[in-house]
Amino acid sequence: MSIDVFVIVNGSELGEYILRKTWEAAQRIFKEYGIKVFVIPYYSVKAPVSIIINGVEYVIHRKLSFKELMNMILSAAPLSSGSEEGEVAAIGLWGHSEDRSLGNAETVE
Protein backbone atom coordinates (compact mmCIF):
# COMPACT_ATOMS: atom_id res chain seq x y z
CA MET A 1 0.00 0.00 0.00
CA SER A 2 1.22 3.49 -0.77
CA ILE A 3 0.02 7.06 -0.42
CA ASP A 4 0.85 9.85 -2.88
CA VAL A 5 1.30 13.29 -1.32
CA PHE A 6 1.80 16.31 -3.57
CA VAL A 7 3.00 19.37 -1.65
CA ILE A 8 2.27 22.58 -3.55
CA VAL A 9 4.82 25.23 -2.53
CA ASN A 10 5.02 28.82 -3.70
CA GLY A 11 8.39 29.88 -2.34
CA SER A 12 6.96 31.02 0.99
CA GLU A 13 8.28 30.09 4.42
CA LEU A 14 5.03 28.21 5.09
CA GLY A 15 5.45 26.12 1.94
CA GLU A 16 9.01 25.14 2.81
CA TYR A 17 7.98 24.29 6.38
CA ILE A 18 5.07 22.11 5.22
CA LEU A 19 7.27 20.30 2.69
CA ARG A 20 9.93 19.54 5.30
CA LYS A 21 7.41 18.36 7.92
CA THR A 22 5.51 16.26 5.36
CA TRP A 23 8.74 14.49 4.44
CA GLU A 24 9.47 13.82 8.12
CA ALA A 25 5.93 12.49 8.63
CA ALA A 26 6.32 10.22 5.59
CA GLN A 27 9.49 8.73 7.05
CA ARG A 28 7.84 8.15 10.42
CA ILE A 29 4.76 6.53 8.83
CA PHE A 30 6.98 4.14 6.90
CA LYS A 31 8.99 3.22 10.01
CA GLU A 32 5.96 2.77 12.28
CA TYR A 33 3.32 1.37 9.91
CA GLY A 34 5.21 0.11 6.86
CA ILE A 35 3.14 2.34 4.57
CA LYS A 36 5.06 3.90 1.70
CA VAL A 37 4.37 7.62 1.40
CA PHE A 38 5.60 9.31 -1.76
CA VAL A 39 6.11 13.05 -1.22
CA ILE A 40 6.18 14.98 -4.49
CA PRO A 41 6.95 18.72 -4.27
CA TYR A 42 5.34 20.98 -6.88
CA TYR A 43 6.33 24.62 -7.22
CA SER A 44 3.78 27.21 -8.35
CA VAL A 45 4.19 30.94 -7.73
CA LYS A 46 0.45 31.68 -7.93
CA ALA A 47 -0.96 28.66 -6.10
CA PRO A 48 -1.65 28.66 -2.37
CA VAL A 49 0.31 26.27 -0.18
CA SER A 50 -1.59 23.00 -0.23
CA ILE A 51 -1.29 19.26 0.15
CA ILE A 52 -2.93 16.80 -2.22
CA ILE A 53 -3.25 13.35 -0.67
CA ASN A 54 -4.37 10.60 -3.04
CA GLY A 55 -6.20 13.20 -5.14
CA VAL A 56 -7.84 15.22 -2.34
CA GLU A 57 -6.58 18.80 -1.89
CA TYR A 58 -6.16 20.49 1.49
CA VAL A 59 -5.27 24.20 1.34
CA ILE A 60 -2.89 25.08 4.18
CA HIS A 61 -3.09 28.49 5.88
CA ARG A 62 -0.96 27.88 8.98
CA LYS A 63 1.93 25.76 10.20
CA LEU A 64 0.54 22.33 11.00
CA SER A 65 1.97 20.26 13.81
CA PHE A 66 3.82 17.04 13.05
CA LYS A 67 0.93 15.05 14.55
CA GLU A 68 -1.64 16.91 12.42
CA LEU A 69 0.32 16.09 9.27
CA MET A 70 0.67 12.44 10.23
CA ASN A 71 -3.07 12.17 10.91
CA MET A 72 -3.89 13.91 7.63
CA ILE A 73 -1.74 11.48 5.65
CA LEU A 74 -2.90 8.39 7.54
CA SER A 75 -6.54 9.36 7.01
CA ALA A 76 -5.98 8.64 3.32
CA ALA A 77 -4.97 5.03 4.05
CA PRO A 78 -7.70 2.38 3.89
CA LEU A 79 -9.26 1.51 7.23
CA SER A 80 -8.86 -2.23 6.71
CA SER A 81 -5.91 -3.79 4.95
CA GLY A 82 -6.18 -6.77 2.69
CA SER A 83 -9.88 -6.38 1.89
CA GLU A 84 -10.81 -7.22 -1.67
CA GLU A 85 -14.32 -5.79 -1.61
CA GLY A 86 -15.60 -2.44 -0.48
CA GLU A 87 -17.06 0.83 -1.59
CA VAL A 88 -15.15 2.79 -4.16
CA ALA A 89 -15.32 6.56 -4.54
CA ALA A 90 -13.87 8.39 -7.52
CA ILE A 91 -12.25 11.70 -6.71
CA GLY A 92 -12.10 14.31 -9.44
CA LEU A 93 -9.55 17.09 -9.66
CA TRP A 94 -9.55 19.69 -12.40
CA GLY A 95 -7.42 22.66 -13.35
CA HIS A 96 -8.51 26.15 -14.31
CA SER A 97 -6.73 27.45 -17.38
CA GLU A 98 -6.98 31.14 -16.46
CA ASP A 99 -5.00 31.11 -13.22
CA ARG A 100 -3.61 27.55 -13.36
CA SER A 101 -4.92 26.79 -9.89
CA LEU A 102 -6.29 23.45 -8.88
CA GLY A 103 -10.03 23.09 -8.43
CA ASN A 104 -11.79 21.65 -5.42
CA ALA A 105 -11.95 17.90 -4.98
CA GLU A 106 -15.34 16.44 -5.70
CA THR A 107 -16.73 13.00 -4.90
CA VAL A 108 -18.45 11.39 -7.86
CA GLU A 109 -21.05 8.74 -7.07
PDB file of C-alpha atoms in Angstrom:
ATOM      1  CA  MET A   1       0.000   0.000   0.000  1.00  0.00           C
ATOM      2  CA  SER A   2       1.222   3.493  -0.766  1.00  0.00           C
ATOM      3  CA  ILE A   3       0.016   7.061  -0.422  1.00  0.00           C
ATOM      4  CA  ASP A   4       0.848   9.853  -2.879  1.00  0.00           C
ATOM      5  CA  VAL A   5       1.296  13.289  -1.320  1.00  0.00           C
ATOM      6  CA  PHE A   6       1.799  16.314  -3.566  1.00  0.00           C
ATOM      7  CA  VAL A   7       3.001  19.368  -1.652  1.00  0.00           C
ATOM      8  CA  ILE A   8       2.269  22.584  -3.547  1.00  0.00           C
ATOM      9  CA  VAL A   9       4.819  25.226  -2.533  1.00  0.00           C
ATOM     10  CA  ASN A  10       5.018  28.824  -3.704  1.00  0.00           C
ATOM     11  CA  GLY A  11       8.388  29.881  -2.338  1.00  0.00           C
ATOM     12  CA  SER A  12       6.961  31.023   0.995  1.00  0.00           C
ATOM     13  CA  GLU A  13       8.280  30.088   4.416  1.00  0.00           C
ATOM     14  CA  LEU A  14       5.035  28.207   5.092  1.00  0.00           C
ATOM     15  CA  GLY A  15       5.451  26.121   1.940  1.00  0.00           C
ATOM     16  CA  GLU A  16       9.012  25.137   2.811  1.00  0.00           C
ATOM     17  CA  TYR A  17       7.978  24.286   6.384  1.00  0.00           C
ATOM     18  CA  ILE A  18       5.069  22.105   5.215  1.00  0.00           C
ATOM     19  CA  LEU A  19       7.275  20.295   2.686  1.00  0.00           C
ATOM     20  CA  ARG A  20       9.929  19.542   5.302  1.00  0.00           C
ATOM     21  CA  LYS A  21       7.411  18.362   7.922  1.00  0.00           C
ATOM     22  CA  THR A  22       5.511  16.264   5.356  1.00  0.00           C
ATOM     23  CA  TRP A  23       8.743  14.491   4.439  1.00  0.00           C
ATOM     24  CA  GLU A  24       9.474  13.821   8.125  1.00  0.00           C
ATOM     25  CA  ALA A  25       5.932  12.495   8.635  1.00  0.00           C
ATOM     26  CA  ALA A  26       6.316  10.223   5.589  1.00  0.00           C
ATOM     27  CA  GLN A  27       9.489   8.726   7.048  1.00  0.00           C
ATOM     28  CA  ARG A  28       7.838   8.146  10.423  1.00  0.00           C
ATOM     29  CA  ILE A  29       4.755   6.532   8.830  1.00  0.00           C
ATOM     30  CA  PHE A  30       6.982   4.136   6.896  1.00  0.00           C
ATOM     31  CA  LYS A  31       8.987   3.219  10.005  1.00  0.00           C
ATOM     32  CA  GLU A  32       5.964   2.766  12.277  1.00  0.00           C
ATOM     33  CA  TYR A  33       3.322   1.373   9.908  1.00  0.00           C
ATOM     34  CA  GLY A  34       5.214   0.107   6.863  1.00  0.00           C
ATOM     35  CA  ILE A  35       3.138   2.342   4.570  1.00  0.00           C
ATOM     36  CA  LYS A  36       5.065   3.905   1.702  1.00  0.00           C
ATOM     37  CA  VAL A  37       4.367   7.623   1.405  1.00  0.00           C
ATOM     38  CA  PHE A  38       5.600   9.306  -1.758  1.00  0.00           C
ATOM     39  CA  VAL A  39       6.111  13.049  -1.221  1.00  0.00           C
ATOM     40  CA  ILE A  40       6.179  14.983  -4.491  1.00  0.00           C
ATOM     41  CA  PRO A  41       6.950  18.723  -4.271  1.00  0.00           C
ATOM     42  CA  TYR A  42       5.345  20.979  -6.880  1.00  0.00           C
ATOM     43  CA  TYR A  43       6.332  24.621  -7.218  1.00  0.00           C
ATOM     44  CA  SER A  44       3.779  27.215  -8.347  1.00  0.00           C
ATOM     45  CA  VAL A  45       4.186  30.940  -7.731  1.00  0.00           C
ATOM     46  CA  LYS A  46       0.449  31.680  -7.929  1.00  0.00           C
ATOM     47  CA  ALA A  47      -0.962  28.658  -6.101  1.00  0.00           C
ATOM     48  CA  PRO A  48      -1.647  28.655  -2.369  1.00  0.00           C
ATOM     49  CA  VAL A  49       0.312  26.265  -0.182  1.00  0.00           C
ATOM     50  CA  SER A  50      -1.591  23.002  -0.233  1.00  0.00           C
ATOM     51  CA  ILE A  51      -1.286  19.260   0.153  1.00  0.00           C
ATOM     52  CA  ILE A  52      -2.928  16.802  -2.222  1.00  0.00           C
ATOM     53  CA  ILE A  53      -3.246  13.347  -0.667  1.00  0.00           C
ATOM     54  CA  ASN A  54      -4.367  10.603  -3.041  1.00  0.00           C
ATOM     55  CA  GLY A  55      -6.200  13.201  -5.138  1.00  0.00           C
ATOM     56  CA  VAL A  56      -7.842  15.219  -2.344  1.00  0.00           C
ATOM     57  CA  GLU A  57      -6.582  18.795  -1.893  1.00  0.00           C
ATOM     58  CA  TYR A  58      -6.159  20.488   1.487  1.00  0.00           C
ATOM     59  CA  VAL A  59      -5.267  24.201   1.336  1.00  0.00           C
ATOM     60  CA  ILE A  60      -2.892  25.081   4.180  1.00  0.00           C
ATOM     61  CA  HIS A  61      -3.092  28.492   5.882  1.00  0.00           C
ATOM     62  CA  ARG A  62      -0.957  27.884   8.982  1.00  0.00           C
ATOM     63  CA  LYS A  63       1.927  25.763  10.204  1.00  0.00           C
ATOM     64  CA  LEU A  64       0.536  22.325  10.998  1.00  0.00           C
ATOM     65  CA  SER A  65       1.969  20.261  13.808  1.00  0.00           C
ATOM     66  CA  PHE A  66       3.818  17.038  13.053  1.00  0.00           C
ATOM     67  CA  LYS A  67       0.930  15.046  14.553  1.00  0.00           C
ATOM     68  CA  GLU A  68      -1.638  16.906  12.418  1.00  0.00           C
ATOM     69  CA  LEU A  69       0.325  16.092   9.266  1.00  0.00           C
ATOM     70  CA  MET A  70       0.669  12.436  10.226  1.00  0.00           C
ATOM     71  CA  ASN A  71      -3.067  12.167  10.913  1.00  0.00           C
ATOM     72  CA  MET A  72      -3.888  13.911   7.633  1.00  0.00           C
ATOM     73  CA  ILE A  73      -1.737  11.477   5.653  1.00  0.00           C
ATOM     74  CA  LEU A  74      -2.903   8.395   7.538  1.00  0.00           C
ATOM     75  CA  SER A  75      -6.542   9.360   7.013  1.00  0.00           C
ATOM     76  CA  ALA A  76      -5.981   8.636   3.321  1.00  0.00           C
ATOM     77  CA  ALA A  77      -4.968   5.031   4.054  1.00  0.00           C
ATOM     78  CA  PRO A  78      -7.697   2.377   3.888  1.00  0.00           C
ATOM     79  CA  LEU A  79      -9.256   1.508   7.232  1.00  0.00           C
ATOM     80  CA  SER A  80      -8.860  -2.229   6.708  1.00  0.00           C
ATOM     81  CA  SER A  81      -5.915  -3.787   4.952  1.00  0.00           C
ATOM     82  CA  GLY A  82      -6.185  -6.766   2.685  1.00  0.00           C
ATOM     83  CA  SER A  83      -9.877  -6.378   1.894  1.00  0.00           C
ATOM     84  CA  GLU A  84     -10.815  -7.221  -1.666  1.00  0.00           C
ATOM     85  CA  GLU A  85     -14.315  -5.786  -1.610  1.00  0.00           C
ATOM     86  CA  GLY A  86     -15.605  -2.441  -0.478  1.00  0.00           C
ATOM     87  CA  GLU A  87     -17.064   0.829  -1.588  1.00  0.00           C
ATOM     88  CA  VAL A  88     -15.145   2.791  -4.158  1.00  0.00           C
ATOM     89  CA  ALA A  89     -15.319   6.558  -4.543  1.00  0.00           C
ATOM     90  CA  ALA A  90     -13.871   8.388  -7.517  1.00  0.00           C
ATOM     91  CA  ILE A  91     -12.247  11.698  -6.707  1.00  0.00           C
ATOM     92  CA  GLY A  92     -12.097  14.310  -9.438  1.00  0.00           C
ATOM     93  CA  LEU A  93      -9.551  17.094  -9.663  1.00  0.00           C
ATOM     94  CA  TRP A  94      -9.553  19.692 -12.405  1.00  0.00           C
ATOM     95  CA  GLY A  95      -7.424  22.659 -13.353  1.00  0.00           C
ATOM     96  CA  HIS A  96      -8.514  26.150 -14.307  1.00  0.00           C
ATOM     97  CA  SER A  97      -6.729  27.446 -17.384  1.00  0.00           C
ATOM     98  CA  GLU A  98      -6.979  31.135 -16.458  1.00  0.00           C
ATOM     99  CA  ASP A  99      -5.004  31.113 -13.220  1.00  0.00           C
ATOM    100  CA  ARG A 100      -3.614  27.549 -13.364  1.00  0.00           C
ATOM    101  CA  SER A 101      -4.915  26.792  -9.892  1.00  0.00           C
ATOM    102  CA  LEU A 102      -6.293  23.446  -8.875  1.00  0.00           C
ATOM    103  CA  GLY A 103     -10.027  23.091  -8.426  1.00  0.00           C
ATOM    104  CA  ASN A 104     -11.791  21.648  -5.421  1.00  0.00           C
ATOM    105  CA  ALA A 105     -11.948  17.904  -4.977  1.00  0.00           C
ATOM    106  CA  GLU A 106     -15.339  16.437  -5.702  1.00  0.00           C
ATOM    107  CA  THR A 107     -16.727  12.998  -4.898  1.00  0.00           C
ATOM    108  CA  VAL A 108     -18.452  11.385  -7.864  1.00  0.00           C
ATOM    109  CA  GLU A 109     -21.047   8.741  -7.074  1.00  0.00           C
TER     110      GLU A 109
END
